[in-house]
XYZ file of C-alpha atoms in Angstrom:
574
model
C -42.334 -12.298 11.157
C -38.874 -13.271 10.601
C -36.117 -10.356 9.585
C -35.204 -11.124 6.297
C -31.907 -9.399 6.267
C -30.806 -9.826 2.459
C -33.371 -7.259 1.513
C -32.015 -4.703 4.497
C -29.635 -1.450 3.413
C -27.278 -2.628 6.609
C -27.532 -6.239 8.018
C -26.251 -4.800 11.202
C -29.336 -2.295 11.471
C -31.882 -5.356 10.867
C -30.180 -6.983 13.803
C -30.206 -3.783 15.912
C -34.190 -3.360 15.012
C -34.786 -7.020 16.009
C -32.981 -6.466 19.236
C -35.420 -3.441 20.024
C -38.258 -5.117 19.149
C -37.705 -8.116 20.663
C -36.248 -11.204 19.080
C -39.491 -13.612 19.524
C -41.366 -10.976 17.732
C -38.937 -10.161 15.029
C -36.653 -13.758 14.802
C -33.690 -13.406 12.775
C -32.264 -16.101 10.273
C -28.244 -16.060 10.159
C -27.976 -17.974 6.800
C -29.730 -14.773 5.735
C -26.545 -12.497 6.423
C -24.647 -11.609 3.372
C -21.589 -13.711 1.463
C -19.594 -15.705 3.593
C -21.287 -14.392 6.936
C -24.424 -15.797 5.975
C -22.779 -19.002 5.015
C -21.082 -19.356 8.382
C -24.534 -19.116 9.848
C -26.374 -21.391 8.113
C -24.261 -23.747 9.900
C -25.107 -22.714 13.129
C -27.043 -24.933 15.388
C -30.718 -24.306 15.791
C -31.524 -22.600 19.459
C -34.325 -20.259 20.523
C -34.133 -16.786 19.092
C -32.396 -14.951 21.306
C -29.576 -16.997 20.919
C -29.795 -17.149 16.785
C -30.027 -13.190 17.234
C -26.713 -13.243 19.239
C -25.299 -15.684 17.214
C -25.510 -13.398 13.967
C -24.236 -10.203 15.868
C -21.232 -11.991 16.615
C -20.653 -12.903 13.361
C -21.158 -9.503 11.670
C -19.279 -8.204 14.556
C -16.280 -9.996 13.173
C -17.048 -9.392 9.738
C -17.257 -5.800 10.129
C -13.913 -5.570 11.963
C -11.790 -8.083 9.587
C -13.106 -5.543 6.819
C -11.453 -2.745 8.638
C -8.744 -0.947 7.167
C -6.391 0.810 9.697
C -5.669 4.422 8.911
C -2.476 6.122 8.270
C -1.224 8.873 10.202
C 0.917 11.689 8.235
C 4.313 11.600 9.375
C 5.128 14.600 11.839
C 6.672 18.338 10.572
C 9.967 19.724 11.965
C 7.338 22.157 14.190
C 5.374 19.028 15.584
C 8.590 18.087 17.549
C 11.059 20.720 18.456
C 10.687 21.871 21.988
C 8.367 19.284 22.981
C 8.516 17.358 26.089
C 9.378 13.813 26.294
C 5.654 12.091 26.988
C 4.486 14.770 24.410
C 7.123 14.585 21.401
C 6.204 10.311 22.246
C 2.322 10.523 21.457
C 3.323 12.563 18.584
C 5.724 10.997 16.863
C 5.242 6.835 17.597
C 1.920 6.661 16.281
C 3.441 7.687 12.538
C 6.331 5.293 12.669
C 5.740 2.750 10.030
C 6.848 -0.735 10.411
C 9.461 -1.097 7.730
C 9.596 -4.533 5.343
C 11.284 -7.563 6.328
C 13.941 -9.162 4.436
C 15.290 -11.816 6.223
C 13.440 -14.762 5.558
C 11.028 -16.388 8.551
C 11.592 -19.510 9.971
C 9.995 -23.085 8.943
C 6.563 -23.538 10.572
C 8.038 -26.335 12.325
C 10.786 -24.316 13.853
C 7.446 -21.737 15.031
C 5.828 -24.874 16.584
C 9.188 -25.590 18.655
C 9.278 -21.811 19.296
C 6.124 -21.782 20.972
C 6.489 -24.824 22.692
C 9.663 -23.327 24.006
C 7.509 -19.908 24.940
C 5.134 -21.904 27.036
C 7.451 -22.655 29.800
C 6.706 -26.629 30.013
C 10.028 -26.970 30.108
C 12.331 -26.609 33.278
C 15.158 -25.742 30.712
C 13.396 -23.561 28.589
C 14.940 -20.414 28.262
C 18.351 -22.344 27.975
C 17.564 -24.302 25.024
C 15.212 -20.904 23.675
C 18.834 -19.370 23.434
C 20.161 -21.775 21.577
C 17.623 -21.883 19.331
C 17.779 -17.781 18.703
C 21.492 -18.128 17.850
C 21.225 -20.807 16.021
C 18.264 -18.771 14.103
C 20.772 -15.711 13.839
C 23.722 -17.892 12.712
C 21.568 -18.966 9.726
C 20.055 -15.535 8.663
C 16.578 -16.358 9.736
C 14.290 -14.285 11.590
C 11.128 -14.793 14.058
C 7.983 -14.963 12.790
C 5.959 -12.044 13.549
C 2.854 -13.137 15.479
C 5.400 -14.477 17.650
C 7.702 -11.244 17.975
C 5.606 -10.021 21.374
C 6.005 -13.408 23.249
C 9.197 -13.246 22.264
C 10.146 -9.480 23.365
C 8.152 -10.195 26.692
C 10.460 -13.057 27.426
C 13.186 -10.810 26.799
C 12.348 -8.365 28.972
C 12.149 -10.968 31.795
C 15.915 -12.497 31.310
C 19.419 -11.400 31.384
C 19.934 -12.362 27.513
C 18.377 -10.150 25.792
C 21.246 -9.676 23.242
C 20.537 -13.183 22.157
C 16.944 -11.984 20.657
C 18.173 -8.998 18.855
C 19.364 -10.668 15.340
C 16.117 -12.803 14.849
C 13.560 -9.916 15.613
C 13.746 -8.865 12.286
C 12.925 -4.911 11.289
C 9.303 -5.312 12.544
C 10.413 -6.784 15.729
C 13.071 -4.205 16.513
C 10.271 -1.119 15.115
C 7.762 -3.189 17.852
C 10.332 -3.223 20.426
C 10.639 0.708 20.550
C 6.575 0.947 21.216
C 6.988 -0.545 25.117
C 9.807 0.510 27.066
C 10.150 -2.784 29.056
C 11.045 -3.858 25.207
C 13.492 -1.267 24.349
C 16.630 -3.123 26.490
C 16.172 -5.725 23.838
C 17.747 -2.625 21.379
C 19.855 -1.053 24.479
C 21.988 -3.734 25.644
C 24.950 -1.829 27.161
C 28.751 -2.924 27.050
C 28.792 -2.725 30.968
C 32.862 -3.735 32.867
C 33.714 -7.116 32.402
C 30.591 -8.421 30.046
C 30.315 -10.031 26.779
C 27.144 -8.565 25.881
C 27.368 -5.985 22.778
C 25.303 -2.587 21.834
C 23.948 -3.169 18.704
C 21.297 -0.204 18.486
C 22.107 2.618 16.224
C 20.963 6.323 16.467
C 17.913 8.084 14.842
C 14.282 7.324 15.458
C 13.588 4.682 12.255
C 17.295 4.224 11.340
C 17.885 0.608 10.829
C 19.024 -1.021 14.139
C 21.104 -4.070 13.172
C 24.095 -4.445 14.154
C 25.891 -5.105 10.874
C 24.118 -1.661 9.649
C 26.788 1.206 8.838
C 26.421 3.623 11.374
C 25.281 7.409 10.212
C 26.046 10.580 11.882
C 22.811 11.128 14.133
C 20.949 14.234 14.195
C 21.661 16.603 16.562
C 17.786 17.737 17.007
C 17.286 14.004 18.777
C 20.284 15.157 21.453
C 18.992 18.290 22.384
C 15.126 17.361 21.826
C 14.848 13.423 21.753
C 13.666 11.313 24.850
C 15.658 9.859 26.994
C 15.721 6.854 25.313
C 16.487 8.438 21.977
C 19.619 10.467 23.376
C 21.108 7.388 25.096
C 20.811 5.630 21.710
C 21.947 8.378 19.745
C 25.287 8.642 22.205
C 26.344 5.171 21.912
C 25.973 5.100 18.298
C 28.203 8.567 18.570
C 30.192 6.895 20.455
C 30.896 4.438 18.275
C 31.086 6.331 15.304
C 33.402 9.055 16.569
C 34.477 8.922 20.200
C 36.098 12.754 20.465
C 32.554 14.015 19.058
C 30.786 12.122 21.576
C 33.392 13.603 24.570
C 32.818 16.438 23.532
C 29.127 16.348 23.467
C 28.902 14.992 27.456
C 31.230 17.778 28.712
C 29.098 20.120 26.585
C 25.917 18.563 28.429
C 24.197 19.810 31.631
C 25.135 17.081 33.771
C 22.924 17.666 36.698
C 19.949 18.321 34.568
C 19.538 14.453 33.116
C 17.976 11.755 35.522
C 19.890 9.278 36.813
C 18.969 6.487 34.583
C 20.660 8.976 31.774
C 23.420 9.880 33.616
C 24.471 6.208 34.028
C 23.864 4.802 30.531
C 26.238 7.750 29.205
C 28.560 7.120 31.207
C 28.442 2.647 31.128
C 28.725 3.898 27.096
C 32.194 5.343 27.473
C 33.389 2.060 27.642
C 33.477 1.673 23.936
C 36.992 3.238 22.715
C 37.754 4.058 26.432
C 41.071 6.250 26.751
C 43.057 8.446 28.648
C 41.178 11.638 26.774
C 38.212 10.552 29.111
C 39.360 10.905 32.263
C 37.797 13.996 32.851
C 34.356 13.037 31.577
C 34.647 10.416 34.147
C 36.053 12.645 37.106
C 33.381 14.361 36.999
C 30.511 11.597 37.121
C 33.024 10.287 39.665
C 30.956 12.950 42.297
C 27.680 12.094 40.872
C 25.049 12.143 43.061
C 24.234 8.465 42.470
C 25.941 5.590 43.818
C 25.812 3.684 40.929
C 27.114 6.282 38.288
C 29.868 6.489 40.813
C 31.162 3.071 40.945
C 30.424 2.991 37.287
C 32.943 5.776 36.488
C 35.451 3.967 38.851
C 35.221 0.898 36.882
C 36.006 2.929 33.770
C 38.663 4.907 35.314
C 40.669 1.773 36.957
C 40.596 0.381 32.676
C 42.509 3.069 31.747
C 45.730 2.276 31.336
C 48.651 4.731 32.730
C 45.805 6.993 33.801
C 45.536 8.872 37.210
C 43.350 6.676 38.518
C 45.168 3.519 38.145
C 48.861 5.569 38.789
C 47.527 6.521 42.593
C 46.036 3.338 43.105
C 49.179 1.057 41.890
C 51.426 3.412 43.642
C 49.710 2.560 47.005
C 49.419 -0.622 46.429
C 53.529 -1.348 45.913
C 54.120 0.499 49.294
C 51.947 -1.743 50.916
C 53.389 -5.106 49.695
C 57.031 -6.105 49.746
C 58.621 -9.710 50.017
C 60.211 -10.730 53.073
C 63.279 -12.381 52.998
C 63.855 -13.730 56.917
C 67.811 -13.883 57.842
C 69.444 -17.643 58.443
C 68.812 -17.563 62.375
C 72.527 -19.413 62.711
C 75.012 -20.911 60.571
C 73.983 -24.926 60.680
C 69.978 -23.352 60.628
C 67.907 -23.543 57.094
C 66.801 -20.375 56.085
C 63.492 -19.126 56.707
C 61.183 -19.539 53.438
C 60.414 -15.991 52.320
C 57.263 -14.434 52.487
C 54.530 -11.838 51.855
C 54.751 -9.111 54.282
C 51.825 -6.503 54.393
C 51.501 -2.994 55.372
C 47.319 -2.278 55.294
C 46.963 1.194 53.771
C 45.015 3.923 56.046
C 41.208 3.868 55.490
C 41.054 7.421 56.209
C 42.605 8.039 52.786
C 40.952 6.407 50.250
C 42.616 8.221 47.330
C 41.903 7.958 44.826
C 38.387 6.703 45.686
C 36.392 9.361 46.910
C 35.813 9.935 50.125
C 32.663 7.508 51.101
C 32.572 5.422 47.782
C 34.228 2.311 48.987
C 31.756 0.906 51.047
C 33.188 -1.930 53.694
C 30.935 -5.188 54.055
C 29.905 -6.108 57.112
C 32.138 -8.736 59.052
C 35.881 -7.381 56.691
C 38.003 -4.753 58.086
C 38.010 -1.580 56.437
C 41.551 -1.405 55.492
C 41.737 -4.850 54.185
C 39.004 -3.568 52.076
C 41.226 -1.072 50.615
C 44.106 -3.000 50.044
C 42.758 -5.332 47.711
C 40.745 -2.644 45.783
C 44.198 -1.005 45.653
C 45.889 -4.036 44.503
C 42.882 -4.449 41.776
C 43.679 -1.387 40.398
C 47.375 -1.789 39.767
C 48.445 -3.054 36.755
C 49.002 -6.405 37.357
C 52.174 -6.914 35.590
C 54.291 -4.216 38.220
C 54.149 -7.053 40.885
C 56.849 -9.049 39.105
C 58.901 -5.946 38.191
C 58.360 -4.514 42.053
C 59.963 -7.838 43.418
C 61.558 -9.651 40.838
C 59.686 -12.786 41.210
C 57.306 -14.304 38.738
C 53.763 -14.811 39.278
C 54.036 -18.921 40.228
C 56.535 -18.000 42.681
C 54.811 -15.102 44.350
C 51.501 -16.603 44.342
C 53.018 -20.045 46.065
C 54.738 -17.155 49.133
C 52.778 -17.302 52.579
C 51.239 -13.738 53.174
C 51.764 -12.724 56.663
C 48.701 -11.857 58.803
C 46.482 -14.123 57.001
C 46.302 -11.516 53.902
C 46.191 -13.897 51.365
C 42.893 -13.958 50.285
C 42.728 -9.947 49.937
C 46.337 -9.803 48.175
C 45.103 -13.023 45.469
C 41.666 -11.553 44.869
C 43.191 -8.120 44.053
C 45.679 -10.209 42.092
C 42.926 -12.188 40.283
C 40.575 -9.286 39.432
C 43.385 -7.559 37.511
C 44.728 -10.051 35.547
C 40.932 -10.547 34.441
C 41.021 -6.526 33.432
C 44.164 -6.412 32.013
C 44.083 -10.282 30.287
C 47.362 -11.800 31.512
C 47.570 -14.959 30.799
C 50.402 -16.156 32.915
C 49.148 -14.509 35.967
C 45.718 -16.333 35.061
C 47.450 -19.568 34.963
C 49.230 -19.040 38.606
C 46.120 -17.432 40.139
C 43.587 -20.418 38.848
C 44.061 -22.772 41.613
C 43.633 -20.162 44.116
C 40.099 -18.833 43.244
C 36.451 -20.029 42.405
C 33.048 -19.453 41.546
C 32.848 -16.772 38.467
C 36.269 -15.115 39.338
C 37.922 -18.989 38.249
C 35.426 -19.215 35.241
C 37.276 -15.450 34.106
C 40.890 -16.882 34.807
C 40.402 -20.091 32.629
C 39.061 -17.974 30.158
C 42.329 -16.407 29.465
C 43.940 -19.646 29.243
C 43.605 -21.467 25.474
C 41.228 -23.752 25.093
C 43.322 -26.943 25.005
C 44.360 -26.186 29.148
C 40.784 -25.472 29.902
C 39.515 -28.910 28.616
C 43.139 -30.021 31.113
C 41.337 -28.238 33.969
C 37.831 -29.940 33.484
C 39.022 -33.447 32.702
C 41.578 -33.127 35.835
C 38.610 -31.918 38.058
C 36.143 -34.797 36.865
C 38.501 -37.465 37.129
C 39.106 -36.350 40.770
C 35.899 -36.817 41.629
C 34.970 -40.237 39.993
C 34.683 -43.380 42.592
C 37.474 -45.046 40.016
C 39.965 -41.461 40.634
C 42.882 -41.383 41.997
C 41.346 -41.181 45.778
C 38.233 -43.243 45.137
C 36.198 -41.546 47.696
C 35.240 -38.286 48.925
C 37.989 -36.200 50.495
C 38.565 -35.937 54.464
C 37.669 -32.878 56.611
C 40.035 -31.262 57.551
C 42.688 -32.563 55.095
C 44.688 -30.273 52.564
C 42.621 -32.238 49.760
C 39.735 -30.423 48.221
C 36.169 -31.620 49.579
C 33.770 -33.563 47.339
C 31.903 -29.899 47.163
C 34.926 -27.541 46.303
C 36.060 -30.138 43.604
C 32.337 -30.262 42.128
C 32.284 -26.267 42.017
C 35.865 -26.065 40.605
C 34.040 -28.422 37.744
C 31.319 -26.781 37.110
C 33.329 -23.441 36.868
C 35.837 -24.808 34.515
C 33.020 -26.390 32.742
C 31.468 -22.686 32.202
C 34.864 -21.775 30.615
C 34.759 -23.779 27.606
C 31.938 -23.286 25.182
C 29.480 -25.407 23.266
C 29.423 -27.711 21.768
C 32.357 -29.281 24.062
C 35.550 -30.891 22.163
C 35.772 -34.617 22.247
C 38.101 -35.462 25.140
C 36.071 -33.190 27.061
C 32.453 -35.160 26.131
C 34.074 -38.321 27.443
C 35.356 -37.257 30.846
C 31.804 -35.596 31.308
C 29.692 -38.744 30.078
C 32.120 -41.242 32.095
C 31.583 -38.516 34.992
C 27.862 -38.744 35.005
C 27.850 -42.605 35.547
C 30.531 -42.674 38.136
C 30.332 -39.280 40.291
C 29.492 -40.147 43.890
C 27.538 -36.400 43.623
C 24.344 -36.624 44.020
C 21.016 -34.044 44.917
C 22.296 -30.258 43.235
C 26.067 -31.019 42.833
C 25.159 -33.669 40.216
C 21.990 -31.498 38.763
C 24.266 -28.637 38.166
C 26.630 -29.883 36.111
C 24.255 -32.049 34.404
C 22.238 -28.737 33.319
C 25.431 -27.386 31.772
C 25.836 -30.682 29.962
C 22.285 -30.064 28.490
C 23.520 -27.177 27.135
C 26.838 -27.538 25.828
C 27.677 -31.763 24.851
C 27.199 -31.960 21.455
C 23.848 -33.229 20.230
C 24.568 -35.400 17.423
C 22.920 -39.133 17.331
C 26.543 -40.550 18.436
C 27.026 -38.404 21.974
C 22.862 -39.175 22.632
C 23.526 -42.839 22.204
C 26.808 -42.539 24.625
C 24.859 -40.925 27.376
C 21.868 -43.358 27.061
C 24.565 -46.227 27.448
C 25.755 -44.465 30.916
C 22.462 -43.970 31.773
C 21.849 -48.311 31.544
C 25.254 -48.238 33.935
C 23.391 -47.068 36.625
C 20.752 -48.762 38.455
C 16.717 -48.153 37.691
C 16.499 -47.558 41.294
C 18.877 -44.644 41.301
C 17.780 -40.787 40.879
C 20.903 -40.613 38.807
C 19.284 -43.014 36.371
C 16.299 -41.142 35.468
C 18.564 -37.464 35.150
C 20.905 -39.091 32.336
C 17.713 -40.643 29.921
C 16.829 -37.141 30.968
C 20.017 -35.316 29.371
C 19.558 -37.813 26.602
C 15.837 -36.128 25.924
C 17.021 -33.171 25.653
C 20.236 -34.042 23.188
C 17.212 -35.393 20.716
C 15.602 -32.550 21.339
C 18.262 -30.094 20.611
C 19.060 -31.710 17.443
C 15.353 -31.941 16.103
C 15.351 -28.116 16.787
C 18.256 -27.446 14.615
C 17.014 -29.427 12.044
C 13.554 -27.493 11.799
C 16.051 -24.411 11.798
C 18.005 -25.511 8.035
């Protein structure tokens, strides 16, 4: 007898009864299920009985649930709320948040396709070219799809980038992103010391979080009741909106109350309209109990200009450093060329560190340590009025006691802070690494794109040395020269001017570098060259320069991949 289950009340229950009876006794026949369902499985294959009866649950199993309407929860009362504790006044209120409409439009299906493929990691330079493709998505006013928005906020939460993500999420992806809190950094990125990276949350639970959205005074119910989360966002956008309310709110706080991870994003937030008036906001998170909302509040204080901090510290600093100017030994002798003379400060006065804060690394002495965090602090312009030199000429003095390193990287780090660009241009040749990416960055753009064609054309077999440079010689090695190229390289933006292109593609046929010297700045070339059909075709041509036999060979048609496939992703993005 075969369950007819067109003349049942419930398909499902004629399924359950042929289950408990046994499905040789009571077969089932899924063409017989109702509509589409039964349609679906009149196309199944035939099989014995207890796999037809399976076959049909599983299809009114999915029936039943696409059917399903999801019900909505009444948002919360005033009472639901107030006075509630943070995992409490969550479960309450997140379920009722209600993903609000899109307006931006979504992106071609093609430019989904490249997304995922981008997503899937079967790319070594993946997350590279999946930033480019999120700004170029935000330049245009487009926005992720949304079956793609958790991928997306998981890959966030996994890189140092996040900011890049937050124009194209749309207002369902930044209402998603507030539902996991390994998401939310996507909507708190915080204006830490010496970043680019911008806060572009805003305050209340539900208020629109873009960062082109006018920002409204937040309620003060989500300070003094709100989550953690909710408070730091409601500061910052306080902060923002009207820096003496938002002083005035911290010293009004109980500091010692708030965990750690609070205490520190309030204070990293003070870094939007920093000034003198918050000095004492930052004296006192200057004895925090945590070593990071310490330094944190140094880093703040040392920005401030003609504030206590940075008075005591430059003050300490011009004791310790004068320029020597040796006497003419006798009559017929040549004078002695000046030089940097160096009194080291006493360690057991770290004002105005606290006591404790300046930690010295292993292997450097502790007052040395001191003297160039003292020499950090000071404004860097009172070094030329303190000796009446200018910054060439005092950076090209000798420093006595070999000094010099300490003196120029205290030297280097303020000019960074305080954006001089003449000290940047005398200190350049004396650094590296990130510290020489910050320098060039000061300089304009034309003497940056000096720097990097200077650097390449050093190191090319047809330069002015032809060959690597000796050890031991006052020549920079092949390896300093490559790292002083990649660093200026960092310093100039995509898509690279002209002049700049050339020396890079003439560089990449020519460079004696080879193994990670050669990788490196090849990776920033897939980046930043320009990716129009005209640079592809000049790097395939230096790619037929160099022998098949050569690793180099295979790295360039490599870099010429990835042009194409930069530009076919920008396309799918119009």
């Amino acid at each position: 007898m075969t369950v007819d289950l067109d003349d049942t009340l419930d398909p499902w229950d004629g399924l359950v009864t042929a289950a408990l009876l046994g499905a040789a006794r009571r077969p089932v026949d899924p063409s017989a299920l109702p509509g589409i369902v039964g349609a679906a499985g009149a196309r199944l294959p035939e099989t014995d009985p207890a796999a037809r009866l399976l076959d049909a649950a599983a299809l009114m199993t999915a029936a039943r649930r696409a059917a399903l309407t999801p019900s909505r929860l009444p948002a919360p009362t005033t009472e639901d709320t107030t006075g509630a504790d943070d995992a409490t006044d969550v479960r309450r209120r997140r379920p009722a948040s209600i993903s609000p409409d899109d307006v931006a439009p979504p992106v071609s299906r093609a430019a989904a396709r490249r997304l995922d493929d981008l997503l899937s990691g079967s790319r070594r330079d993946a997350d590279a070219l999946l930033v480019h493709w999120l700004r170029t998505a935000a330049q245009r006013g487009l926005r992720a799809p949304a079956d793609r928005l958790p991928a997306l906020l998981d890959w966030a939460a996994r890189t140092t980038t996040p900011a890049d993500l937050l124009p194209v999420l749309g207002e369902r992806g930044r209402w998603l992103a507030t539902h996991q809190k390994r998401w939310r950094r996507t909507l708190t990125v915080d204006d830490g010391p010496g970043t680019d990276s911008t806060d572009s949350t805003d305050a209340t639970d539900g208020a629109d979080l873009s960062t082109d959205a006018p920002v409204q005074a937040p309620s003060d119910q989500t300070w003094t009741h709100g989550t953690p989360h909710e408070r730091q966002v409601w500061f910052r956008a306080l902060r923002r909106a009207a820096p003496e309310s938002a002083r005035t709110a911290l010293l009004a706080l109980d500091w010692n109350r708030q965990d750690g991870e609070t205490r520190l994003a309030l204070v990293v937030a003070l870094s939007q309209g920093l000034c003198l008036a918050d000095e004492e906001v930052l004296d006192r998170a200057l004895a925090d109990r945590r070593k990071d909302v310490r330094a944190a509040a140094a880093r703040l204080l040392v920005q401030i200009p003609d504030g206590r901090f940075q008075t005591q510290a430059a003050a300490r600093a011009l004791a310790c450093i004068r320029v020597e100017h040796p006497p003419r030994p006798s009559l017929v002798a040549r004078r002695p060329a000046p030089r940097i003379v160096v009194t080291l400060p006493d360690a057991d006065d770290p004002t105005p560190w606290p006591a404790g804060m300046l930690e010295t690394p292993r292997g450097t002495g502790a007052r040395a340590w001191l003297l160039r965090h003292l020499v950090e602090a000071a404004p860097v312009r009172l070094w030329s009025q303190h000796t009446g030199l200018t910054p060439d000429a005092l950076v090209a003095l000798p420093v006595a006691d070999d000094l010099s390193e300490e003196v120029h990287l205290g030297w280097a780090q303020a000019a960074v802070r305080d954006g001089d660009q003449t000290w940047a241009r005398a200190l350049a040749p004396t650094t590296f690494g990130s510290l020489y990416i910050d320098l060039l960055r000061l300089l304009p753009l034309e003497e940056r794109v000096a720097h990097v064609v200077a650097t390449l054309v050093a190191d090319t077999v047809d330069g002015p040395s032809g060959r690597p440079a000796k050890a031991g010689s006052d020549e920079p090695t092949t390896g300093r020269r490559l790292i002083d190229a990649s660093s200026a390289l960092a310093s100039v933006a995509g898509p690279w001017p002209a002049e700049m292109t050339a020396a890079v593609v003439r560089w990449l046929a020519t460079s004696p570098a080879h193994g990670w010297d050669h990788g490196a700045i090849t990776r920033q070339a897939a980046r930043d060259l320009p990716d129009d059909a005209a640079t592809e075709a000049r790097v395939r041509a230096a790619a037929a320069d160099v022998p098949p036999d050569n690793p180099r060979h295979q790295t360039i048609l490599s870099l010429a991949d990835t042009l194409l496939y930069r530009r076919q992703m920008i396309e799918e993005l119009q």
